[in-house]
Amino acid sequence: MAFIYSEPSHTFSEYLLIPGYSSADCIPSKVSLRTPVVKFRRGEESTLMMNIPLTSAIMQSVSGERMAIALAKEGGISFIYGSQSVESEAAMVARVKAYKAGFVVSDSNIRPSGTMQDVLELKNQTGHSTIAVTEDGSPTGKLMGIVTSRDYRVTRMDPATRVSEFMTPMSKLIYAKKDTTLKEANDIIWEHKLNSLPIVDDDGSLLYMVFRKDYDTHKENTLELLDKQKRYVVGAGINTRDYAERVPALVEAGADVLCIDSSEGFTEWQKITLSWIRERYGDSVKVGAGNVVDRDGFLFLAECGADFVKVGIGGGSICITREQKGIGRGQATALIEVCKARDEYFEKTGVYIPVCSDGGIVQDYHMTLALAMGADFLMLGRYFSRFDESPTNRVNIGGSYMKEYWGEGSNRARNWQRYDMGGASKLSFEEGVDSYVPYAGSLKDNVTLSLNKVRSTMCNCGVLNIPDLQKHAKMTLVSSTSIVEGGAHDVLLKDNALGYAK
């Protein structure tokens, strides 16, 4: 008969941290969330560090170039999704590396022949009120004018009114040329009391937009993650099928770190992929591997040469691998076992291989639990999919704004390479769903709030950095009734009381 574990596997929600002694110096503003991304030897520092322990998932509905830029500004890394052509993924990476801080490629564009109704629909979709009017409606077309909410009145205008009739035309528009520096652009914005400034080339084609609101934001990004050339750090996903074409293209585009995107990493396919990369690039190309859920899986990928190992099978909110195939493990139990194997491997070899926890994060406090259990950083899908910067549409469902979110194993994504077991080049059955998640606003606001909670909890544990959290944290399993006790109970909440009174 099969080997059967004597203990059930557990999720993050089944654990709580026990407070430790907190000195007067242990305050959230002094907490460092700096963490290693790729392996290093004892006594050395990882060649790639993050300033916050968050990465965005390798998913079509999560990690595009806007997400990569926004997350790098906060100190984390986005892994551009690999379920697209080699050329388009490499182009995304290249655009992130070429991005000039403060200069934004317009993602709200319309033709002059469009209507006010089109403007309203675009505003509803993107959440942006400043819309560039270009000749062909593209982000880099010839600029014809700008539309803002001050240019039209919904209650006084026919929805069929052409954009050309109410836009602010180029003849009345203040704009700047392509060689304008960010300081000069901001000076123009402040001098003319503008909310935005278009940057155009010599032919009048739109290059970038500079926004007043980004000025303060840029000044606040003290943790932004940059490479040696002061460019944003970005990761990219690869698979075990077309790596011979994809890896060189991504390296050429400037990707700082790669990750094999697979639902199951304890396979010869990952060994072959890692061996190919090491034979051609040595250790110069950093690549993570996974996913695994136990000691054996970690040790296998460690010996194959992985720079970090990703943990988690079936714990994602849109993942149905467990119910489809009956395979996986509770994320907390999987993470604890893998991190223990990581520490033993470090003691034996002197090589520290960071662990990434992928999946199972539902509440913000789960982040702190995962770090305390040994994770060096986290990979999040649903969490980031809710933000303005994810590549999906914002839609109105039943009066509430939502964002689209689908799994790589869904029929919509059809990322068969992620679930490839060496068979036909197709997705035989679904391992993910197509869904909506509540729209949450900007990445910056939400990440700041979540990490403030993490820092505060770390202070409750009496620590000021992640390594100390892993060394000194104490945790306890909780019963089902203890979970109920942990929330609001035995009271009638005011919002509900109002409805009850009626």
JSON list of C-alpha atoms in Angstrom, two decimals, residues 286-480:
[
{"chain": "A", "resi": 286, "resn": "LYS", "atom": "CA", "xyz": [19.69, 32.98, -12.36]},
{"chain": "A", "resi": 287, "resn": "VAL", "atom": "CA", "xyz": [16.76, 30.56, -12.55]},
{"chain": "A", "resi": 288, "resn": "GLY", "atom": "CA", "xyz": [14.32, 29.24, -9.97]},
{"chain": "A", "resi": 289, "resn": "ALA", "atom": "CA", "xyz": [12.49, 25.93, -10.23]},
{"chain": "A", "resi": 290, "resn": "GLY", "atom": "CA", "xyz": [9.46, 24.16, -8.79]},
{"chain": "A", "resi": 291, "resn": "ASN", "atom": "CA", "xyz": [6.87, 23.57, -7.61]},
{"chain": "A", "resi": 292, "resn": "VAL", "atom": "CA", "xyz": [7.50, 20.98, -4.91]},
{"chain": "A", "resi": 293, "resn": "VAL", "atom": "CA", "xyz": [5.84, 20.11, -1.61]},
{"chain": "A", "resi": 294, "resn": "ASP", "atom": "CA", "xyz": [8.31, 17.92, 0.26]},
{"chain": "A", "resi": 295, "resn": "ARG", "atom": "CA", "xyz": [11.93, 17.33, 1.24]},
{"chain": "A", "resi": 296, "resn": "ASP", "atom": "CA", "xyz": [12.69, 14.99, -1.67]},
{"chain": "A", "resi": 297, "resn": "GLY", "atom": "CA", "xyz": [11.45, 17.50, -4.23]},
{"chain": "A", "resi": 298, "resn": "PHE", "atom": "CA", "xyz": [13.57, 20.28, -2.75]},
{"chain": "A", "resi": 299, "resn": "LEU", "atom": "CA", "xyz": [16.75, 18.19, -2.62]},
{"chain": "A", "resi": 300, "resn": "PHE", "atom": "CA", "xyz": [16.23, 17.08, -6.21]},
{"chain": "A", "resi": 301, "resn": "LEU", "atom": "CA", "xyz": [15.99, 20.65, -7.53]},
{"chain": "A", "resi": 302, "resn": "ALA", "atom": "CA", "xyz": [18.85, 21.79, -5.29]},
{"chain": "A", "resi": 303, "resn": "GLU", "atom": "CA", "xyz": [21.14, 19.17, -6.82]},
{"chain": "A", "resi": 304, "resn": "CYS", "atom": "CA", "xyz": [19.89, 20.11, -10.31]},
{"chain": "A", "resi": 305, "resn": "GLY", "atom": "CA", "xyz": [21.22, 23.63, -9.79]},
{"chain": "A", "resi": 306, "resn": "ALA", "atom": "CA", "xyz": [18.11, 25.71, -9.01]},
{"chain": "A", "resi": 307, "resn": "ASP", "atom": "CA", "xyz": [18.82, 29.22, -7.70]},
{"chain": "A", "resi": 308, "resn": "PHE", "atom": "CA", "xyz": [15.62, 29.18, -5.65]},
{"chain": "A", "resi": 309, "resn": "VAL", "atom": "CA", "xyz": [12.88, 26.61, -5.12]},
{"chain": "A", "resi": 310, "resn": "LYS", "atom": "CA", "xyz": [9.16, 27.31, -5.30]},
{"chain": "A", "resi": 311, "resn": "VAL", "atom": "CA", "xyz": [6.79, 25.48, -2.94]},
{"chain": "A", "resi": 312, "resn": "GLY", "atom": "CA", "xyz": [3.09, 24.78, -3.45]},
{"chain": "A", "resi": 313, "resn": "ILE", "atom": "CA", "xyz": [0.75, 22.53, -5.43]},
{"chain": "A", "resi": 314, "resn": "GLY", "atom": "CA", "xyz": [-2.98, 23.15, -5.60]},
{"chain": "A", "resi": 315, "resn": "GLY", "atom": "CA", "xyz": [-3.17, 25.97, -3.03]},
{"chain": "A", "resi": 316, "resn": "GLY", "atom": "CA", "xyz": [-3.92, 28.84, -5.41]},
{"chain": "A", "resi": 317, "resn": "SER", "atom": "CA", "xyz": [-7.39, 30.37, -5.29]},
{"chain": "A", "resi": 318, "resn": "ILE", "atom": "CA", "xyz": [-8.03, 29.57, -8.96]},
{"chain": "A", "resi": 319, "resn": "CYS", "atom": "CA", "xyz": [-6.23, 26.20, -8.92]},
{"chain": "A", "resi": 320, "resn": "ILE", "atom": "CA", "xyz": [-8.31, 23.01, -9.03]},
{"chain": "A", "resi": 321, "resn": "THR", "atom": "CA", "xyz": [-5.40, 20.55, -9.35]},
{"chain": "A", "resi": 322, "resn": "ARG", "atom": "CA", "xyz": [-6.24, 18.91, -6.05]},
{"chain": "A", "resi": 323, "resn": "GLU", "atom": "CA", "xyz": [-9.87, 18.24, -6.92]},
{"chain": "A", "resi": 324, "resn": "GLN", "atom": "CA", "xyz": [-9.03, 17.22, -10.48]},
{"chain": "A", "resi": 325, "resn": "LYS", "atom": "CA", "xyz": [-6.06, 14.96, -9.74]},
{"chain": "A", "resi": 326, "resn": "GLY", "atom": "CA", "xyz": [-6.04, 14.42, -5.98]},
{"chain": "A", "resi": 327, "resn": "ILE", "atom": "CA", "xyz": [-2.47, 15.65, -5.70]},
{"chain": "A", "resi": 328, "resn": "GLY", "atom": "CA", "xyz": [-0.93, 18.39, -3.58]},
{"chain": "A", "resi": 329, "resn": "ARG", "atom": "CA", "xyz": [-0.44, 19.27, 0.06]},
{"chain": "A", "resi": 330, "resn": "GLY", "atom": "CA", "xyz": [-1.57, 21.86, 2.60]},
{"chain": "A", "resi": 331, "resn": "GLN", "atom": "CA", "xyz": [0.65, 24.89, 1.99]},
{"chain": "A", "resi": 332, "resn": "ALA", "atom": "CA", "xyz": [1.80, 25.37, 5.58]},
{"chain": "A", "resi": 333, "resn": "THR", "atom": "CA", "xyz": [2.89, 21.74, 6.01]},
{"chain": "A", "resi": 334, "resn": "ALA", "atom": "CA", "xyz": [4.61, 21.70, 2.62]},
{"chain": "A", "resi": 335, "resn": "LEU", "atom": "CA", "xyz": [6.48, 24.92, 3.38]},
{"chain": "A", "resi": 336, "resn": "ILE", "atom": "CA", "xyz": [7.64, 23.79, 6.83]},
{"chain": "A", "resi": 337, "resn": "GLU", "atom": "CA", "xyz": [9.07, 20.52, 5.48]},
{"chain": "A", "resi": 338, "resn": "VAL", "atom": "CA", "xyz": [10.81, 22.14, 2.51]},
{"chain": "A", "resi": 339, "resn": "CYS", "atom": "CA", "xyz": [12.33, 24.92, 4.63]},
{"chain": "A", "resi": 340, "resn": "LYS", "atom": "CA", "xyz": [13.64, 22.37, 7.10]},
{"chain": "A", "resi": 341, "resn": "ALA", "atom": "CA", "xyz": [15.29, 20.53, 4.19]},
{"chain": "A", "resi": 342, "resn": "ARG", "atom": "CA", "xyz": [16.68, 23.87, 2.96]},
{"chain": "A", "resi": 343, "resn": "ASP", "atom": "CA", "xyz": [18.30, 24.55, 6.35]},
{"chain": "A", "resi": 344, "resn": "GLU", "atom": "CA", "xyz": [19.78, 21.05, 6.54]},
{"chain": "A", "resi": 345, "resn": "TYR", "atom": "CA", "xyz": [21.14, 21.42, 3.01]},
{"chain": "A", "resi": 346, "resn": "PHE", "atom": "CA", "xyz": [22.74, 24.72, 4.01]},
{"chain": "A", "resi": 347, "resn": "GLU", "atom": "CA", "xyz": [24.39, 23.14, 7.07]},
{"chain": "A", "resi": 348, "resn": "LYS", "atom": "CA", "xyz": [25.72, 20.26, 4.98]},
{"chain": "A", "resi": 349, "resn": "THR", "atom": "CA", "xyz": [26.90, 22.14, 1.87]},
{"chain": "A", "resi": 350, "resn": "GLY", "atom": "CA", "xyz": [27.28, 25.78, 2.90]},
{"chain": "A", "resi": 351, "resn": "VAL", "atom": "CA", "xyz": [24.93, 26.76, 0.06]},
{"chain": "A", "resi": 352, "resn": "TYR", "atom": "CA", "xyz": [21.73, 28.59, 0.97]},
{"chain": "A", "resi": 353, "resn": "ILE", "atom": "CA", "xyz": [18.91, 28.14, -1.55]},
{"chain": "A", "resi": 354, "resn": "PRO", "atom": "CA", "xyz": [16.02, 30.58, -0.95]},
{"chain": "A", "resi": 355, "resn": "VAL", "atom": "CA", "xyz": [12.50, 29.17, -0.78]},
{"chain": "A", "resi": 356, "resn": "CYS", "atom": "CA", "xyz": [9.52, 30.87, -2.40]},
{"chain": "A", "resi": 357, "resn": "SER", "atom": "CA", "xyz": [6.06, 30.08, -1.02]},
{"chain": "A", "resi": 358, "resn": "ASP", "atom": "CA", "xyz": [3.57, 30.01, -3.90]},
{"chain": "A", "resi": 359, "resn": "GLY", "atom": "CA", "xyz": [-0.13, 29.82, -3.05]},
{"chain": "A", "resi": 360, "resn": "GLY", "atom": "CA", "xyz": [-2.38, 29.62, -0.02]},
{"chain": "A", "resi": 361, "resn": "ILE", "atom": "CA", "xyz": [-2.17, 33.29, 0.98]},
{"chain": "A", "resi": 362, "resn": "VAL", "atom": "CA", "xyz": [-5.71, 34.46, 1.74]},
{"chain": "A", "resi": 363, "resn": "GLN", "atom": "CA", "xyz": [-5.28, 36.97, 4.58]},
{"chain": "A", "resi": 364, "resn": "ASP", "atom": "CA", "xyz": [-2.46, 39.48, 5.01]},
{"chain": "A", "resi": 365, "resn": "TYR", "atom": "CA", "xyz": [-1.31, 37.80, 8.20]},
{"chain": "A", "resi": 366, "resn": "HIS", "atom": "CA", "xyz": [-0.66, 34.63, 6.20]},
{"chain": "A", "resi": 367, "resn": "MET", "atom": "CA", "xyz": [2.31, 36.48, 4.70]},
{"chain": "A", "resi": 368, "resn": "THR", "atom": "CA", "xyz": [3.94, 36.79, 8.12]},
{"chain": "A", "resi": 369, "resn": "LEU", "atom": "CA", "xyz": [3.17, 33.17, 8.93]},
{"chain": "A", "resi": 370, "resn": "ALA", "atom": "CA", "xyz": [4.77, 31.99, 5.68]},
{"chain": "A", "resi": 371, "resn": "LEU", "atom": "CA", "xyz": [7.91, 34.01, 6.39]},
{"chain": "A", "resi": 372, "resn": "ALA", "atom": "CA", "xyz": [8.06, 32.68, 9.95]},
{"chain": "A", "resi": 373, "resn": "MET", "atom": "CA", "xyz": [7.74, 29.13, 8.63]},
{"chain": "A", "resi": 374, "resn": "GLY", "atom": "CA", "xyz": [10.90, 29.69, 6.60]},
{"chain": "A", "resi": 375, "resn": "ALA", "atom": "CA", "xyz": [9.91, 31.23, 3.28]},
{"chain": "A", "resi": 376, "resn": "ASP", "atom": "CA", "xyz": [12.38, 33.81, 2.02]},
{"chain": "A", "resi": 377, "resn": "PHE", "atom": "CA", "xyz": [9.77, 35.39, -0.22]},
{"chain": "A", "resi": 378, "resn": "LEU", "atom": "CA", "xyz": [6.23, 34.83, -1.49]},
{"chain": "A", "resi": 379, "resn": "MET", "atom": "CA", "xyz": [4.67, 34.53, -4.94]},
{"chain": "A", "resi": 380, "resn": "LEU", "atom": "CA", "xyz": [1.13, 35.90, -5.13]},
{"chain": "A", "resi": 381, "resn": "GLY", "atom": "CA", "xyz": [-1.49, 35.71, -7.86]},
{"chain": "A", "resi": 382, "resn": "ARG", "atom": "CA", "xyz": [-4.95, 36.63, -6.59]},
{"chain": "A", "resi": 383, "resn": "TYR", "atom": "CA", "xyz": [-3.47, 39.31, -4.35]},
{"chain": "A", "resi": 384, "resn": "PHE", "atom": "CA", "xyz": [-1.90, 41.24, -7.25]},
{"chain": "A", "resi": 385, "resn": "SER", "atom": "CA", "xyz": [-4.66, 40.50, -9.77]},
{"chain": "A", "resi": 386, "resn": "ARG", "atom": "CA", "xyz": [-6.98, 42.89, -7.90]},
{"chain": "A", "resi": 387, "resn": "PHE", "atom": "CA", "xyz": [-4.90, 45.99, -8.58]},
{"chain": "A", "resi": 388, "resn": "ASP", "atom": "CA", "xyz": [-4.95, 48.67, -11.26]},
{"chain": "A", "resi": 389, "resn": "GLU", "atom": "CA", "xyz": [-1.63, 47.42, -12.59]},
{"chain": "A", "resi": 390, "resn": "SER", "atom": "CA", "xyz": [-2.74, 43.87, -13.44]},
{"chain": "A", "resi": 391, "resn": "PRO", "atom": "CA", "xyz": [-3.29, 43.39, -17.20]},
{"chain": "A", "resi": 392, "resn": "THR", "atom": "CA", "xyz": [-6.97, 42.45, -16.96]},
{"chain": "A", "resi": 393, "resn": "ASN", "atom": "CA", "xyz": [-10.14, 44.48, -17.42]},
{"chain": "A", "resi": 394, "resn": "ARG", "atom": "CA", "xyz": [-11.97, 46.18, -14.59]},
{"chain": "A", "resi": 395, "resn": "VAL", "atom": "CA", "xyz": [-15.65, 45.31, -14.92]},
{"chain": "A", "resi": 396, "resn": "ASN", "atom": "CA", "xyz": [-18.88, 46.16, -13.11]},
{"chain": "A", "resi": 397, "resn": "ILE", "atom": "CA", "xyz": [-20.63, 43.05, -11.74]},
{"chain": "A", "resi": 398, "resn": "GLY", "atom": "CA", "xyz": [-23.87, 43.63, -9.88]},
{"chain": "A", "resi": 399, "resn": "GLY", "atom": "CA", "xyz": [-22.89, 47.19, -9.00]},
{"chain": "A", "resi": 400, "resn": "SER", "atom": "CA", "xyz": [-19.41, 46.29, -7.71]},
{"chain": "A", "resi": 401, "resn": "TYR", "atom": "CA", "xyz": [-16.13, 46.73, -9.53]},
{"chain": "A", "resi": 402, "resn": "MET", "atom": "CA", "xyz": [-14.23, 43.50, -10.14]},
{"chain": "A", "resi": 403, "resn": "LYS", "atom": "CA", "xyz": [-11.09, 42.43, -11.98]},
{"chain": "A", "resi": 404, "resn": "GLU", "atom": "CA", "xyz": [-10.91, 39.36, -14.19]},
{"chain": "A", "resi": 405, "resn": "TYR", "atom": "CA", "xyz": [-8.67, 36.57, -12.89]},
{"chain": "A", "resi": 406, "resn": "TRP", "atom": "CA", "xyz": [-8.05, 33.19, -14.49]},
{"chain": "A", "resi": 407, "resn": "GLY", "atom": "CA", "xyz": [-5.70, 30.30, -13.87]},
{"chain": "A", "resi": 408, "resn": "GLU", "atom": "CA", "xyz": [-2.96, 29.18, -16.25]},
{"chain": "A", "resi": 409, "resn": "GLY", "atom": "CA", "xyz": [-4.64, 25.76, -16.30]},
{"chain": "A", "resi": 410, "resn": "SER", "atom": "CA", "xyz": [-8.00, 27.19, -17.35]},
{"chain": "A", "resi": 411, "resn": "ASN", "atom": "CA", "xyz": [-9.46, 26.94, -20.84]},
{"chain": "A", "resi": 412, "resn": "ARG", "atom": "CA", "xyz": [-8.92, 30.69, -21.20]},
{"chain": "A", "resi": 413, "resn": "ALA", "atom": "CA", "xyz": [-5.16, 30.52, -20.69]},
{"chain": "A", "resi": 414, "resn": "ARG", "atom": "CA", "xyz": [-4.58, 27.00, -21.99]},
{"chain": "A", "resi": 415, "resn": "ASN", "atom": "CA", "xyz": [-1.00, 27.05, -20.73]},
{"chain": "A", "resi": 416, "resn": "TRP", "atom": "CA", "xyz": [-0.39, 23.37, -21.45]},
{"chain": "A", "resi": 417, "resn": "GLN", "atom": "CA", "xyz": [3.38, 23.79, -21.02]},
{"chain": "A", "resi": 418, "resn": "ARG", "atom": "CA", "xyz": [2.89, 24.49, -17.32]},
{"chain": "A", "resi": 419, "resn": "TYR", "atom": "CA", "xyz": [1.16, 21.12, -16.86]},
{"chain": "A", "resi": 420, "resn": "ASP", "atom": "CA", "xyz": [3.26, 19.25, -19.41]},
{"chain": "A", "resi": 421, "resn": "MET", "atom": "CA", "xyz": [4.14, 15.66, -18.52]},
{"chain": "A", "resi": 422, "resn": "GLY", "atom": "CA", "xyz": [5.76, 14.85, -21.85]},
{"chain": "A", "resi": 423, "resn": "GLY", "atom": "CA", "xyz": [2.60, 14.02, -23.76]},
{"chain": "A", "resi": 424, "resn": "ALA", "atom": "CA", "xyz": [0.75, 15.80, -26.54]},
{"chain": "A", "resi": 425, "resn": "SER", "atom": "CA", "xyz": [1.11, 19.56, -26.92]},
{"chain": "A", "resi": 426, "resn": "LYS", "atom": "CA", "xyz": [-2.28, 20.39, -25.47]},
{"chain": "A", "resi": 427, "resn": "LEU", "atom": "CA", "xyz": [-4.20, 20.89, -22.23]},
{"chain": "A", "resi": 428, "resn": "SER", "atom": "CA", "xyz": [-6.00, 17.58, -21.70]},
{"chain": "A", "resi": 429, "resn": "PHE", "atom": "CA", "xyz": [-8.26, 18.86, -18.92]},
{"chain": "A", "resi": 430, "resn": "GLU", "atom": "CA", "xyz": [-8.63, 22.02, -16.87]},
{"chain": "A", "resi": 431, "resn": "GLU", "atom": "CA", "xyz": [-6.61, 22.57, -13.68]},
{"chain": "A", "resi": 432, "resn": "GLY", "atom": "CA", "xyz": [-7.71, 26.19, -13.19]},
{"chain": "A", "resi": 433, "resn": "VAL", "atom": "CA", "xyz": [-10.85, 28.32, -13.29]},
{"chain": "A", "resi": 434, "resn": "ASP", "atom": "CA", "xyz": [-11.93, 31.62, -14.88]},
{"chain": "A", "resi": 435, "resn": "SER", "atom": "CA", "xyz": [-13.17, 34.07, -12.26]},
{"chain": "A", "resi": 436, "resn": "TYR", "atom": "CA", "xyz": [-13.50, 37.59, -10.86]},
{"chain": "A", "resi": 437, "resn": "VAL", "atom": "CA", "xyz": [-11.84, 39.15, -7.81]},
{"chain": "A", "resi": 438, "resn": "PRO", "atom": "CA", "xyz": [-12.93, 42.35, -6.03]},
{"chain": "A", "resi": 439, "resn": "TYR", "atom": "CA", "xyz": [-11.15, 45.41, -7.45]},
{"chain": "A", "resi": 440, "resn": "ALA", "atom": "CA", "xyz": [-8.83, 46.85, -4.79]},
{"chain": "A", "resi": 441, "resn": "GLY", "atom": "CA", "xyz": [-7.21, 49.97, -6.31]},
{"chain": "A", "resi": 442, "resn": "SER", "atom": "CA", "xyz": [-3.51, 50.73, -6.68]},
{"chain": "A", "resi": 443, "resn": "LEU", "atom": "CA", "xyz": [-0.69, 48.32, -5.95]},
{"chain": "A", "resi": 444, "resn": "LYS", "atom": "CA", "xyz": [1.20, 50.87, -3.88]},
{"chain": "A", "resi": 445, "resn": "ASP", "atom": "CA", "xyz": [-1.63, 51.55, -1.44]},
{"chain": "A", "resi": 446, "resn": "ASN", "atom": "CA", "xyz": [-2.40, 47.87, -0.91]},
{"chain": "A", "resi": 447, "resn": "VAL", "atom": "CA", "xyz": [1.19, 46.63, -0.63]},
{"chain": "A", "resi": 448, "resn": "THR", "atom": "CA", "xyz": [1.94, 49.41, 1.86]},
{"chain": "A", "resi": 449, "resn": "LEU", "atom": "CA", "xyz": [-1.02, 48.37, 4.01]},
{"chain": "A", "resi": 450, "resn": "SER", "atom": "CA", "xyz": [-0.21, 44.65, 3.86]},
{"chain": "A", "resi": 451, "resn": "LEU", "atom": "CA", "xyz": [3.45, 45.12, 4.71]},
{"chain": "A", "resi": 452, "resn": "ASN", "atom": "CA", "xyz": [2.62, 47.52, 7.53]},
{"chain": "A", "resi": 453, "resn": "LYS", "atom": "CA", "xyz": [0.73, 44.60, 9.06]},
{"chain": "A", "resi": 454, "resn": "VAL", "atom": "CA", "xyz": [3.72, 42.29, 8.52]},
{"chain": "A", "resi": 455, "resn": "ARG", "atom": "CA", "xyz": [6.11, 44.77, 10.14]},
{"chain": "A", "resi": 456, "resn": "SER", "atom": "CA", "xyz": [3.78, 45.31, 13.09]},
{"chain": "A", "resi": 457, "resn": "THR", "atom": "CA", "xyz": [3.40, 41.56, 13.66]},
{"chain": "A", "resi": 458, "resn": "MET", "atom": "CA", "xyz": [7.17, 41.09, 13.49]},
{"chain": "A", "resi": 459, "resn": "CYS", "atom": "CA", "xyz": [7.51, 43.67, 16.26]},
{"chain": "A", "resi": 460, "resn": "ASN", "atom": "CA", "xyz": [4.97, 41.68, 18.29]},
{"chain": "A", "resi": 461, "resn": "CYS", "atom": "CA", "xyz": [7.36, 38.76, 17.89]},
{"chain": "A", "resi": 462, "resn": "GLY", "atom": "CA", "xyz": [10.29, 40.93, 19.02]},
{"chain": "A", "resi": 463, "resn": "VAL", "atom": "CA", "xyz": [12.23, 40.87, 15.72]},
{"chain": "A", "resi": 464, "resn": "LEU", "atom": "CA", "xyz": [13.34, 43.44, 13.15]},
{"chain": "A", "resi": 465, "resn": "ASN", "atom": "CA", "xyz": [14.21, 41.30, 10.13]},
{"chain": "A", "resi": 466, "resn": "ILE", "atom": "CA", "xyz": [13.12, 38.12, 8.37]},
{"chain": "A", "resi": 467, "resn": "PRO", "atom": "CA", "xyz": [16.05, 35.88, 9.42]},
{"chain": "A", "resi": 468, "resn": "ASP", "atom": "CA", "xyz": [15.39, 36.70, 13.08]},
{"chain": "A", "resi": 469, "resn": "LEU", "atom": "CA", "xyz": [11.68, 36.03, 12.60]},
{"chain": "A", "resi": 470, "resn": "GLN", "atom": "CA", "xyz": [12.54, 32.57, 11.28]},
{"chain": "A", "resi": 471, "resn": "LYS", "atom": "CA", "xyz": [14.91, 31.91, 14.19]},
{"chain": "A", "resi": 472, "resn": "HIS", "atom": "CA", "xyz": [12.84, 33.20, 17.08]},
{"chain": "A", "resi": 473, "resn": "ALA", "atom": "CA", "xyz": [9.16, 33.03, 16.12]},
{"chain": "A", "resi": 474, "resn": "LYS", "atom": "CA", "xyz": [6.90, 30.66, 18.05]},
{"chain": "A", "resi": 475, "resn": "MET", "atom": "CA", "xyz": [3.77, 29.24, 16.47]},
{"chain": "A", "resi": 476, "resn": "THR", "atom": "CA", "xyz": [0.79, 27.17, 17.53]},
{"chain": "A", "resi": 477, "resn": "LEU", "atom": "CA", "xyz": [-1.81, 25.12, 15.73]},
{"chain": "A", "resi": 478, "resn": "VAL", "atom": "CA", "xyz": [-5.36, 26.28, 16.43]},
{"chain": "A", "resi": 479, "resn": "SER", "atom": "CA", "xyz": [-8.61, 24.38, 16.76]},
{"chain": "A", "resi": 480, "resn": "SER", "atom": "CA", "xyz": [-11.72, 25.10, 14.71]}
]
